[in-house]
Coordinates of C-alpha atoms and ligand atoms in Angstrom, one line a residue:
Chain A
M53 CA 1.1 -13.4 36.7
G54 CA 1.4 -17.1 37.0
K55 CA -2.3 -17.4 37.5
V56 CA -3.0 -15.3 34.3
M57 CA -0.7 -17.5 32.3
D58 CA -2.3 -20.7 33.7
F59 CA -5.7 -19.3 32.8
L60 CA -4.6 -18.4 29.2
K61 CA -3.1 -21.9 28.8
K62 CA -6.3 -23.5 29.9
L63 CA -8.2 -21.3 27.6
G64 CA -6.0 -22.2 24.7
E65 CA -6.4 -25.9 25.3
N66 CA -10.2 -25.7 25.7
R67 CA -11.7 -27.4 22.7
V68 CA -15.3 -26.3 23.2
I69 CA -14.9 -22.5 23.0
L70 CA -14.0 -22.3 19.4
P71 CA -17.0 -24.3 18.0
V72 CA -19.3 -22.3 20.3
L73 CA -17.9 -19.0 19.1
L74 CA -18.3 -20.2 15.5
V75 CA -21.9 -21.2 15.9
V76 CA -22.7 -18.0 17.8
G77 CA -20.8 -15.9 15.2
F78 CA -22.6 -17.5 12.3
I79 CA -26.1 -17.1 13.9
L80 CA -25.3 -13.4 14.7
T81 CA -24.0 -12.5 11.3
L82 CA -26.9 -14.3 9.6
A83 CA -29.4 -12.5 11.9
I84 CA -27.8 -9.1 11.2
S85 CA -27.8 -9.8 7.4
Q86 CA -31.5 -10.8 7.6
F87 CA -33.1 -8.1 9.8
A88 CA -32.6 -4.5 8.9
P89 CA -33.2 -3.1 12.5
L90 CA -30.4 -5.3 13.8
E91 CA -28.1 -4.1 11.1
Q92 CA -28.9 -0.4 11.9
G93 CA -28.3 -1.1 15.5
L94 CA -24.9 -2.6 14.7
Q95 CA -24.0 0.3 12.4
S96 CA -24.7 2.9 15.1
V97 CA -22.5 0.9 17.6
L98 CA -19.7 0.7 14.9
R99 CA -20.0 4.4 14.1
E100 CA -18.9 5.1 17.7
L101 CA -15.7 3.1 16.9
H102 CA -15.2 4.9 13.5
L103 CA -16.1 1.6 11.8
N104 CA -19.0 0.2 9.7
T105 CA -20.2 -3.1 8.5
Y106 CA -18.3 -2.7 5.2
V107 CA -15.1 -2.8 7.2
I108 CA -16.2 -5.8 9.2
A109 CA -17.0 -7.7 6.0
L110 CA -13.6 -6.6 4.7
V111 CA -12.0 -8.1 7.8
G112 CA -13.4 -11.5 6.9
I113 CA -12.2 -11.2 3.3
N114 CA -8.8 -10.2 4.4
V115 CA -8.6 -13.2 6.8
I116 CA -9.2 -15.3 3.7
L117 CA -6.5 -13.5 1.7
C118 CA -4.0 -13.5 4.5
A119 CA -4.3 -17.1 5.5
S120 CA -4.2 -18.3 1.9
L121 CA -1.1 -16.3 1.0
N122 CA 0.5 -17.6 4.2
L123 CA 0.2 -21.1 2.8
V124 CA 2.7 -20.2 0.0
N125 CA 4.7 -17.4 1.5
G126 CA 4.9 -18.7 5.1
Y127 CA 4.4 -22.5 5.2
M128 CA 6.1 -23.2 1.9
G129 CA 8.7 -20.4 2.1
E130 CA 8.2 -18.9 -1.3
F131 CA 7.7 -15.2 -2.0
S132 CA 4.6 -14.7 -4.2
V133 CA 3.5 -11.2 -4.9
G134 CA 0.7 -12.3 -7.3
H135 CA -2.1 -12.8 -4.8
A136 CA -4.1 -9.8 -6.1
G137 CA -4.0 -11.4 -9.5
F138 CA -5.8 -14.5 -8.3
M139 CA -8.2 -12.2 -6.5
S140 CA -8.9 -10.4 -9.6
L141 CA -9.6 -13.6 -11.6
G142 CA -12.1 -14.6 -8.8
A143 CA -13.7 -11.2 -8.8
Y144 CA -14.2 -11.2 -12.6
A145 CA -15.2 -14.8 -13.0
S146 CA -17.9 -14.6 -10.3
S147 CA -19.2 -11.3 -11.6
I148 CA -19.6 -12.7 -15.1
V149 CA -21.8 -15.3 -13.5
T150 CA -23.9 -12.9 -11.4
V151 CA -24.1 -10.0 -13.9
K152 CA -24.1 -11.7 -17.3
L153 CA -24.9 -15.4 -17.1
L154 CA -27.4 -15.7 -14.2
P155 CA -28.7 -12.2 -13.4
D156 CA -31.8 -13.7 -11.8
M157 CA -30.0 -16.0 -9.5
P158 CA -31.5 -16.2 -5.9
D159 CA -29.2 -14.5 -3.4
A160 CA -29.0 -17.8 -1.4
L161 CA -27.1 -19.4 -4.2
F162 CA -24.3 -16.9 -3.9
F163 CA -21.9 -19.6 -2.9
F164 CA -22.0 -20.9 -6.5
P165 CA -20.5 -17.8 -8.3
V166 CA -18.0 -17.6 -5.5
I167 CA -16.9 -21.2 -6.1
V168 CA -16.6 -20.4 -9.8
G169 CA -14.3 -17.5 -8.9
G170 CA -12.2 -19.8 -6.8
V171 CA -11.9 -22.5 -9.4
V172 CA -10.9 -20.1 -12.1
A173 CA -8.2 -18.7 -9.8
A174 CA -7.1 -22.2 -8.8
L175 CA -6.5 -23.0 -12.5
A176 CA -4.2 -20.1 -12.8
G177 CA -2.5 -21.2 -9.5
F178 CA -2.0 -24.6 -11.0
L179 CA -0.2 -23.1 -14.0
L180 CA 2.0 -21.0 -11.7
A181 CA 2.8 -24.2 -9.7
L182 CA 4.1 -25.8 -12.9
L183 CA 6.5 -22.8 -13.3
S184 CA 7.6 -23.2 -9.7
F185 CA 9.1 -26.7 -10.4
K186 CA 12.1 -25.1 -12.1
T187 CA 12.4 -21.8 -10.3
R188 CA 12.5 -20.8 -6.7
G189 CA 13.1 -17.7 -4.6
D190 CA 13.7 -14.4 -6.2
Y191 CA 13.0 -15.7 -9.7
L192 CA 9.7 -17.2 -8.8
A193 CA 8.8 -13.8 -7.1
I194 CA 9.5 -12.1 -10.4
I195 CA 7.3 -14.6 -12.2
T196 CA 4.4 -13.9 -9.8
L197 CA 4.9 -10.2 -10.4
A198 CA 4.7 -10.8 -14.1
F199 CA 1.6 -12.9 -13.6
L200 CA 0.0 -10.0 -11.8
M201 CA 0.7 -7.6 -14.6
I202 CA -0.4 -10.0 -17.3
V203 CA -3.8 -10.5 -15.6
K204 CA -4.2 -6.7 -15.2
S205 CA -3.4 -5.9 -18.9
A206 CA -5.4 -8.9 -20.2
L207 CA -8.5 -7.6 -18.3
E208 CA -8.0 -4.1 -19.5
N209 CA -8.1 -5.4 -23.1
I210 CA -11.2 -7.6 -22.9
P211 CA -14.3 -5.5 -23.9
Y212 CA -16.6 -8.2 -22.6
V213 CA -15.6 -7.4 -19.0
G214 CA -15.6 -3.7 -19.5
G215 CA -11.9 -3.0 -20.4
P216 CA -10.2 -0.5 -18.2
R217 CA -13.5 0.7 -16.8
G218 CA -14.1 -2.7 -15.4
M219 CA -17.4 -4.5 -14.5
L220 CA -20.1 -2.3 -13.1
G221 CA -23.5 -3.0 -11.7
I222 CA -22.4 -6.0 -9.7
P223 CA -25.1 -7.0 -7.2
K224 CA -24.3 -6.5 -3.5
L225 CA -24.5 -10.1 -2.4
T226 CA -21.6 -10.2 0.1
T227 CA -23.2 -10.1 3.6
L228 CA -21.5 -10.3 6.9
A229 CA -22.8 -13.9 7.1
W230 CA -21.1 -14.9 3.8
A231 CA -17.9 -13.2 4.7
F232 CA -17.9 -15.0 8.1
F233 CA -18.8 -18.3 6.5
W234 CA -16.1 -18.2 3.9
A235 CA -13.4 -17.1 6.4
V236 CA -14.3 -20.1 8.6
V237 CA -14.3 -22.5 5.6
T238 CA -10.8 -21.1 4.6
I239 CA -9.3 -21.6 8.0
W240 CA -10.8 -25.0 8.4
V241 CA -9.6 -26.3 5.0
L242 CA -6.2 -24.8 5.4
R243 CA -5.9 -26.4 8.9
N244 CA -6.9 -29.8 7.4
L245 CA -4.3 -29.4 4.7
L246 CA -1.5 -28.2 7.0
Y247 CA -1.9 -31.1 9.4
S248 CA -1.9 -33.8 6.7
K249 CA 1.0 -35.5 4.9
F250 CA 0.6 -32.8 2.2
G251 CA 1.1 -30.0 4.8
R252 CA 4.2 -31.7 6.1
A253 CA 5.4 -32.1 2.5
I254 CA 5.0 -28.3 2.1
A255 CA 7.0 -27.7 5.3
A256 CA 9.7 -30.1 4.2
I257 CA 10.0 -28.3 0.9
R258 CA 10.5 -25.0 2.8
E259 CA 13.1 -26.6 5.0
D260 CA 15.2 -28.4 2.4
E261 CA 13.9 -29.4 -1.0
I262 CA 16.7 -31.9 -1.7
A263 CA 16.2 -33.7 1.6
A264 CA 12.4 -33.7 1.0
N265 CA 12.9 -35.3 -2.4
S266 CA 15.2 -37.9 -1.0
M267 CA 12.6 -38.8 1.8
G268 CA 10.1 -39.7 -0.9
V269 CA 8.1 -36.4 -0.7
R270 CA 6.2 -35.8 -3.9
V271 CA 7.5 -32.3 -4.3
R272 CA 5.5 -31.5 -7.4
E273 CA 2.2 -32.7 -6.1
A274 CA 2.7 -30.7 -2.9
K275 CA 3.6 -27.5 -4.9
I276 CA 0.6 -27.9 -7.1
L277 CA -1.7 -28.4 -4.1
A278 CA -0.2 -25.4 -2.2
F279 CA -0.5 -23.0 -5.2
S280 CA -3.9 -24.2 -6.3
V281 CA -5.5 -24.1 -2.8
S282 CA -3.9 -20.7 -2.1
A283 CA -5.2 -19.3 -5.4
F284 CA -8.6 -20.9 -4.9
F285 CA -9.2 -18.9 -1.7
A286 CA -7.7 -15.8 -3.2
G287 CA -10.3 -16.2 -5.9
V288 CA -13.0 -16.7 -3.3
A289 CA -11.9 -13.5 -1.5
G290 CA -11.9 -11.7 -4.9
A291 CA -15.5 -12.8 -5.6
L292 CA -16.6 -11.7 -2.1
F293 CA -14.8 -8.4 -2.5
A294 CA -16.3 -7.6 -5.9
H295 CA -19.8 -8.3 -4.5
L296 CA -19.1 -6.0 -1.6
L297 CA -17.7 -3.1 -3.6
V298 CA -20.3 -3.7 -6.3
F299 CA -17.7 -3.0 -9.1
A300 CA -14.4 -4.5 -10.2
T301 CA -11.8 -2.7 -12.3
P302 CA -8.4 -4.1 -13.3
A303 CA -6.8 -1.4 -11.2
T304 CA -8.6 -2.6 -8.0
F305 CA -6.3 -5.6 -7.9
G306 CA -2.8 -4.2 -8.4
I307 CA 0.6 -4.4 -6.7
F308 CA -0.7 -2.2 -3.9
T309 CA -3.4 -4.8 -3.0
S310 CA -0.8 -7.6 -3.1
T311 CA 1.5 -5.5 -0.9
E312 CA -1.3 -5.0 1.6
I313 CA -1.8 -8.8 1.9
L314 CA 1.9 -9.3 2.3
V315 CA 1.9 -6.8 5.2
M316 CA -0.9 -8.7 6.9
V317 CA 0.9 -12.0 6.5
Y318 CA 4.2 -10.7 7.9
L319 CA 2.5 -8.7 10.6
G320 CA 0.4 -11.5 12.0
G321 CA 3.1 -14.1 11.5
I322 CA 4.3 -16.5 8.8
G323 CA 3.4 -20.2 9.2
S324 CA 0.5 -19.5 11.6
L325 CA -3.3 -19.6 11.1
A326 CA -3.9 -17.6 14.3
G327 CA -1.3 -15.2 13.1
S328 CA -3.1 -14.8 9.7
I329 CA -6.3 -13.9 11.6
I330 CA -4.5 -11.4 13.9
G331 CA -2.6 -9.9 10.9
A332 CA -5.8 -9.4 8.9
V333 CA -7.8 -8.0 11.8
V334 CA -5.2 -5.6 13.0
Y335 CA -4.2 -4.4 9.5
T336 CA -7.8 -3.9 8.3
L337 CA -8.9 -1.9 11.3
L338 CA -5.6 0.1 11.4
S339 CA -5.9 0.9 7.7
N340 CA -9.5 2.0 8.2
W341 CA -8.6 4.3 11.1
L342 CA -5.7 5.8 9.1
L343 CA -8.1 6.6 6.2
P344 CA -8.2 10.3 7.0
L345 CA -4.5 10.5 6.3
G346 CA -5.3 10.1 2.6
T347 CA -2.3 9.4 0.4
W348 CA 0.0 9.2 3.4
R349 CA -1.6 5.8 4.1
M350 CA 0.0 4.5 0.9
V351 CA 3.4 5.5 2.4
I352 CA 2.8 4.3 5.9
M353 CA 1.4 0.8 5.1
P354 CA 4.4 -0.3 2.9
L355 CA 6.7 1.3 5.5
I356 CA 5.2 -1.1 8.1
L357 CA 6.3 -4.0 5.8
V358 CA 9.8 -2.6 5.7
L359 CA 10.0 -2.2 9.4
L360 CA 8.6 -5.7 10.0
M361 CA 11.1 -7.3 7.7
L362 CA 13.9 -5.5 9.5
F363 CA 12.9 -6.0 13.1
R364 CA 10.4 -8.9 13.3
P365 CA 10.6 -10.9 10.0
K366 CA 8.5 -13.8 11.3
G367 CA 5.7 -11.5 12.6
I368 CA 3.7 -11.6 15.8
M369 CA 2.9 -15.4 15.8
G370 CA 5.8 -16.6 13.5
F371 CA 5.5 -20.4 13.3
R372 CA 3.5 -20.6 16.5
E373 CA -0.1 -21.8 16.6
L374 CA -3.0 -21.4 18.9
P375 CA -3.9 -24.9 20.1
W376 CA -7.5 -24.1 18.9
F377 CA -6.3 -24.5 15.4
L378 CA -4.7 -27.9 15.8
P379 CA -6.7 -31.0 14.9
K380 CA -7.6 -33.0 18.0
R381 CA -5.1 -35.8 17.4
E382 CA -2.2 -33.3 17.3
A383 CA -3.4 -31.4 20.3
R384 CA -4.0 -34.6 22.4
R385 CA -0.5 -35.8 21.5
K386 CA 1.1 -32.7 22.9
D387 CA -0.8 -33.1 26.2
S388 CA 0.4 -36.6 27.0
Chain B
M51 CA 22.4 -64.0 -2.5
S52 CA 21.7 -61.7 -5.4
A53 CA 22.7 -58.2 -6.3
L54 CA 20.3 -55.6 -4.9
L55 CA 22.1 -52.6 -6.5
E56 CA 24.1 -52.7 -9.7
V57 CA 26.1 -49.7 -10.9
R58 CA 27.0 -50.5 -14.6
N59 CA 29.7 -48.5 -16.3
V60 CA 28.5 -45.2 -14.8
S61 CA 30.2 -41.9 -15.5
R62 CA 29.4 -38.4 -14.4
H63 CA 31.3 -35.4 -15.7
F64 CA 31.2 -31.8 -14.4
G65 CA 32.5 -29.7 -17.2
G66 CA 35.9 -31.2 -17.9
L67 CA 36.1 -33.0 -14.5
K68 CA 35.3 -36.7 -14.5
A69 CA 33.9 -37.0 -11.0
I70 CA 32.9 -40.6 -11.7
A71 CA 34.5 -42.5 -14.5
E72 CA 33.2 -45.8 -15.9
C73 CA 32.4 -47.1 -12.4
D74 CA 31.2 -50.7 -12.1
F75 CA 30.2 -52.5 -9.0
S76 CA 27.3 -54.2 -7.3
V77 CA 25.9 -54.5 -3.8
T78 CA 24.7 -57.9 -2.5
E79 CA 21.4 -58.0 -0.7
G80 CA 22.0 -58.2 3.1
H81 CA 25.5 -57.0 3.0
A82 CA 27.1 -54.0 4.6
H83 CA 29.1 -52.6 1.7
G84 CA 31.8 -49.9 2.3
I85 CA 33.0 -47.2 -0.1
I86 CA 36.3 -45.6 0.7
G87 CA 38.7 -43.3 -1.1
P88 CA 40.6 -40.1 -0.6
N89 CA 38.8 -36.7 -0.5
G90 CA 37.3 -35.7 -3.8
A91 CA 37.4 -39.3 -5.1
G92 CA 33.7 -39.1 -6.1
K93 CA 32.1 -41.0 -3.3
T94 CA 29.3 -38.5 -2.5
T95 CA 28.8 -38.0 -6.3
L96 CA 28.2 -41.7 -6.5
F97 CA 25.5 -41.5 -3.9
N98 CA 23.9 -38.5 -5.6
L99 CA 23.8 -40.5 -8.8
I100 CA 22.2 -43.5 -7.2
T101 CA 19.5 -41.3 -5.5
G102 CA 18.8 -39.3 -8.6
I103 CA 20.1 -35.9 -7.5
Y104 CA 22.5 -36.1 -10.4
K105 CA 21.9 -37.9 -13.7
P106 CA 24.7 -40.1 -15.0
T107 CA 26.5 -38.8 -18.1
A108 CA 26.7 -42.5 -19.2
G109 CA 25.9 -45.9 -17.8
E110 CA 23.0 -47.5 -15.9
I111 CA 22.0 -48.0 -12.3
V112 CA 19.8 -51.0 -11.6
F113 CA 18.0 -51.5 -8.3
A114 CA 16.1 -54.8 -7.6
G115 CA 16.0 -55.4 -11.3
E116 CA 14.7 -51.9 -12.2
R117 CA 16.5 -49.1 -14.0
L118 CA 16.8 -46.1 -11.6
D119 CA 18.8 -43.6 -13.8
G120 CA 16.5 -40.9 -15.1
L121 CA 13.9 -41.3 -12.3
R122 CA 13.2 -38.4 -10.0
P123 CA 14.8 -38.6 -6.5
S124 CA 11.4 -39.0 -4.8
R125 CA 10.6 -42.0 -7.1
I126 CA 13.9 -43.6 -6.3
A127 CA 13.4 -43.1 -2.5
L128 CA 9.9 -44.7 -2.8
K129 CA 11.4 -47.7 -4.6
G130 CA 13.3 -48.4 -1.3
I131 CA 16.4 -46.4 -1.1
G132 CA 17.0 -44.3 2.0
R133 CA 19.9 -42.0 2.6
T134 CA 21.7 -39.6 4.9
F135 CA 23.8 -36.7 3.9
Q136 CA 27.5 -35.8 4.5
N137 CA 26.5 -32.4 5.8
I138 CA 23.4 -33.4 7.7
R139 CA 20.2 -32.2 6.0
L140 CA 17.5 -32.4 8.6
F141 CA 14.3 -30.3 8.5
K142 CA 15.8 -28.1 11.2
Q143 CA 12.8 -25.9 12.1
L144 CA 10.5 -28.9 12.3
T145 CA 10.3 -31.2 15.4
V146 CA 12.1 -34.5 15.7
L147 CA 8.8 -36.3 15.3
E148 CA 7.8 -34.3 12.2
N149 CA 11.1 -35.2 10.6
V150 CA 10.4 -38.9 10.9
R151 CA 6.7 -38.5 10.0
I152 CA 7.6 -36.8 6.7
A153 CA 9.5 -39.9 5.6
Y154 CA 6.8 -42.2 7.0
D155 CA 4.2 -40.3 5.0
S156 CA 5.0 -42.2 1.9
Q157 CA 3.2 -45.1 3.4
L158 CA 0.0 -43.2 4.1
R159 CA -2.9 -43.7 1.7
Y160 CA -5.2 -40.8 1.3
S161 CA -5.9 -38.3 -1.4
P162 CA -5.6 -34.5 -1.3
L163 CA -9.4 -34.2 -1.2
E164 CA -9.7 -36.6 1.7
A165 CA -7.1 -34.4 3.5
L166 CA -8.8 -31.0 2.7
L167 CA -12.1 -32.3 4.0
T168 CA -10.5 -34.4 6.8
L169 CA -12.4 -37.6 5.9
P170 CA -12.2 -40.7 8.2
R171 CA -9.5 -42.5 6.2
M172 CA -7.2 -39.6 6.7
G173 CA -7.7 -39.5 10.4
R174 CA -6.9 -43.2 10.7
N175 CA -3.8 -42.9 8.6
E176 CA -2.6 -39.9 10.6
A177 CA -3.1 -41.6 14.0
E178 CA -1.1 -44.6 12.6
S179 CA 1.6 -42.2 11.4
I180 CA 1.9 -40.7 14.9
A181 CA 2.0 -44.1 16.6
K182 CA 4.5 -45.7 14.2
S183 CA 6.8 -42.7 14.0
S184 CA 6.8 -42.3 17.8
A185 CA 7.6 -46.1 18.2
L186 CA 10.5 -45.7 15.7
L187 CA 11.9 -42.7 17.7
E188 CA 11.6 -44.8 21.0
A189 CA 13.5 -47.6 19.4
F190 CA 16.2 -45.1 18.4
G191 CA 16.4 -43.7 21.9
L192 CA 15.1 -40.3 20.7
G193 CA 11.5 -40.7 22.1
A194 CA 12.0 -38.1 24.8
L195 CA 13.1 -35.5 22.2
S196 CA 10.1 -35.9 19.9
D197 CA 8.9 -32.3 20.3
S198 CA 12.3 -30.7 20.2
L199 CA 13.3 -28.9 17.0
A200 CA 15.6 -31.1 15.0
G201 CA 18.1 -28.2 14.6
D202 CA 18.4 -27.9 18.4
L203 CA 19.7 -31.5 18.9
P204 CA 23.4 -32.0 19.6
Y205 CA 25.4 -33.0 16.5
G206 CA 25.6 -36.8 17.3
L207 CA 21.9 -37.0 17.8
Q208 CA 21.2 -35.2 14.6
R209 CA 23.1 -37.9 12.8
K210 CA 21.1 -40.5 14.6
L211 CA 17.9 -38.7 13.7
E212 CA 18.9 -38.6 10.1
I213 CA 19.3 -42.4 10.1
A214 CA 15.9 -42.8 11.9
R215 CA 14.3 -40.6 9.3
A216 CA 15.8 -42.7 6.5
I217 CA 14.6 -45.9 8.2
A218 CA 11.0 -44.5 8.4
L219 CA 10.9 -44.8 4.6
K220 CA 11.2 -48.6 5.1
P221 CA 14.1 -48.8 2.7
R222 CA 15.7 -52.0 1.4
L223 CA 19.0 -50.2 0.9
L224 CA 20.3 -47.5 3.2
L225 CA 23.0 -45.2 2.0
L226 CA 25.1 -43.5 4.7
D227 CA 27.5 -40.7 3.8
E228 CA 30.2 -40.6 6.5
P229 CA 28.0 -41.4 9.5
A230 CA 31.0 -41.2 11.8
A231 CA 32.3 -37.8 10.6
G232 CA 33.0 -35.6 13.6
L233 CA 32.8 -38.4 16.2
N234 CA 35.6 -39.4 18.5
S235 CA 36.8 -43.0 18.7
G236 CA 34.6 -44.0 21.6
E237 CA 31.5 -42.6 19.7
T238 CA 32.6 -44.3 16.5
A239 CA 32.8 -47.7 18.3
A240 CA 29.2 -47.1 19.6
L241 CA 28.1 -46.1 16.1
T242 CA 29.5 -49.4 14.7
E243 CA 27.4 -51.4 17.2
F244 CA 24.4 -49.2 16.5
L245 CA 24.7 -49.7 12.7
R246 CA 24.9 -53.5 13.3
W247 CA 21.7 -53.3 15.2
V248 CA 20.0 -51.1 12.6
R249 CA 21.0 -53.6 9.9
T250 CA 19.5 -56.7 11.6
E251 CA 16.5 -54.9 13.2
Y252 CA 15.3 -53.3 10.0
K253 CA 16.7 -55.9 7.6
V254 CA 18.3 -53.3 5.5
T255 CA 21.3 -53.5 3.2
L256 CA 23.9 -50.9 4.0
L257 CA 26.1 -49.0 1.6
L258 CA 28.3 -46.6 3.5
I259 CA 31.0 -44.1 2.8
E260 CA 33.4 -43.8 5.6
H261 CA 36.9 -42.5 6.4
H262 CA 37.1 -44.2 9.9
M263 CA 38.9 -47.5 8.9
H264 CA 37.9 -49.2 12.2
L265 CA 34.3 -48.8 11.4
V266 CA 34.6 -49.8 7.8
M267 CA 36.8 -52.9 8.5
G268 CA 34.7 -53.9 11.5
L269 CA 31.3 -53.6 9.8
C270 CA 31.6 -54.2 6.1
D271 CA 31.3 -57.5 4.2
R272 CA 32.8 -55.9 1.2
I273 CA 34.6 -52.7 0.3
T274 CA 34.9 -50.8 -3.0
V275 CA 37.8 -48.3 -3.2
L276 CA 37.4 -45.1 -5.4
D277 CA 40.2 -42.8 -6.5
F278 CA 39.8 -40.0 -9.0
G279 CA 36.3 -41.3 -9.9
Q280 CA 37.5 -44.8 -10.7
K281 CA 37.2 -48.0 -8.9
I282 CA 40.7 -49.1 -8.1
A283 CA 40.0 -52.1 -5.9
E284 CA 37.2 -54.2 -4.5
G285 CA 37.2 -57.1 -2.0
T286 CA 36.7 -58.2 1.6
P287 CA 38.2 -56.0 4.3
E288 CA 41.3 -58.3 4.5
E289 CA 41.9 -58.1 0.8
I290 CA 41.6 -54.3 0.8
R291 CA 43.9 -53.9 3.8
G292 CA 46.7 -55.6 1.9
N293 CA 46.0 -54.0 -1.5
K294 CA 49.0 -52.1 -2.8
R295 CA 47.0 -49.7 -5.0
V296 CA 44.8 -48.7 -2.1
I297 CA 47.8 -48.0 0.2
E298 CA 49.3 -45.9 -2.6
A299 CA 46.1 -43.9 -3.2
Y300 CA 45.9 -43.1 0.5
L301 CA 49.6 -42.3 0.9
G302 CA 49.4 -40.1 -2.2
A303 CA 46.4 -38.3 -0.8
E304 CA 48.2 -37.7 2.4
E305 CA 51.3 -36.2 0.8
E306 CA 49.2 -33.4 -0.8
Ligands
ATP496 N1 27.8 -30.2 -8.5 C1 29.1 -30.3 -8.8 N2 29.7 -29.5 -9.7 C2 31.0 -29.5 -10.0 N3 31.8 -30.3 -9.4 C3 31.4 -31.2 -8.5 C4 30.0 -31.2 -8.1 N4 29.9 -32.2 -7.2 C5 31.1 -32.7 -7.0 N5 32.0 -32.1 -7.8 C6 33.4 -32.5 -7.8 O1 33.5 -33.9 -8.0 C7 34.6 -34.4 -7.3 C8 34.1 -35.5 -6.4 O2 33.4 -34.9 -5.3 P1 32.7 -35.7 -4.2 O3 32.0 -34.8 -3.3 O4 31.9 -36.8 -4.8 O5 34.0 -36.4 -3.4 P2 34.0 -37.3 -2.1 O6 34.7 -38.5 -2.5 O7 32.6 -37.4 -1.5 O8 34.9 -36.4 -1.2 P3 34.9 -36.2 0.4 O9 35.6 -37.4 1.0 O10 35.7 -34.9 0.6 O11 33.5 -36.1 0.8 C9 35.2 -33.2 -6.6 O12 36.3 -32.8 -7.3 C10 34.2 -32.2 -6.6 O13 34.7 -30.9 -6.6
MG497 MG1 31.8 -36.8 0.2

């Protein structure tokens, strides 16, 4: 046992494996997206596991959603249920670009509509942050719920984006490579933020807002940053999701979707990037394998959230981090 | 020497209760200034007014020539006022080092964008923050506990860490709310020495609330006495010791 633990510890502290995995992963996903025979090969392997490339791309999207919600709900200790609302804004804004404004855009420029989706969602996140100055806890949770419902009914009433029927004919631009790329960007940016003075400010707000204020923490700036960055990546995920599903309706992004992201966060572990990845991977695969259960899935998945809250409220990784996700300066300090 | 902090005719009401009533006093730069008074006299309220957690109902608070009343607590902290709390308010689930770094962060200069993209200036600032915060913890004798969770420290060390955290702000004025609460007489004597050291080492003016008379009389250059939100006496420790109104206020409080 001791040997196994030592080995795992060494593995965790190795700073080469992660970059190598990332490069290999990116080359692989890019190759699969480019060459049809490779993709067919992968599909047949995945079929054996009752999976498909759609689910694998969804894993990437869910990593983005889970990690970005964790910033607000885990690291900052708020309880937002509005994440699907930001997703929806990202999905619609990016689809307006690809369907209506630039229908002839080359596929390689797909990052552009995705960023547009992220920015539109981030603006909404900024507005929500302003409301969070005065309200915390349960009341802020209710405000995020109201936000979710406002977005949904607003989209249902705008004929330009298809009303209740939603946007159809969205090009399928989300490849495995894009999903992988954006998941990596999300984790990298969040890591940079978390291990900066802004990340510490966010943690200080969670721990004790009054003490944080008295220690010179610019609480408003930190809240704006947390909400905007979190919403930005939810928007990115929404854009990727719309261009994977090839349609977007107001109903796609409802309270059930928000609940799913919450389950991922609290399953993998609050306040942990490694936990966000674990939560997203486990949940997405599990949810796919439970698909044959039909409507029962809608009962089982929220039930998992209830059980988690009762028995393991911090999740698998709860406030622990894999050393791979620490910046070098923090990891080195812990060695010495 | 000049007044670093001036409290001018400040009042604070909570509903019908006058927690602070027309309070007027000033703290000289370089002094250790004590605030004493019976329970519920309004001492903590006064600290909360100075640090911006409460807004005065009337009056002005001036620090180094600038009006503080109406500013947000973080702005006031950044102007050079550090504090501790009567019921310790550490960031309990964060490490000892992180607690200090959060206060030191106000001195780091990089933008959110530099942080998100981890640009070079951010890395340099962060390395500096780790080095300086660690050095501060060493100086406070807490170096070996850097990676412990603040909430796991024994009570006395939590109080010490709270002072270290306030010092990391590089304040000109340090407000201490009952730093000796819960300590025995031996520990209180050690704390008195420790506060002397903090005061000279970090060149900070002290304003402290305390019930332990040994500590107050031994450390302070000047003492202000509050009772029912009003200043009832002010002077050197000798003057306060012999003041009839002060003795009455304390005896009155004890009879309750
Ligand atoms: N936020 C508040 N709302 C209502 N009343 C308050 C508030 N804060 C303080 N008070 C009241 O103001 C009075 C002064 O309280 P304060 O905490 O300042 O006393 P203190 O001198 O620090 O007492 P102690 O020695 O017990 O710490 C008390 O009567 C208290 O109940
Ligand atoms: Mg008090």
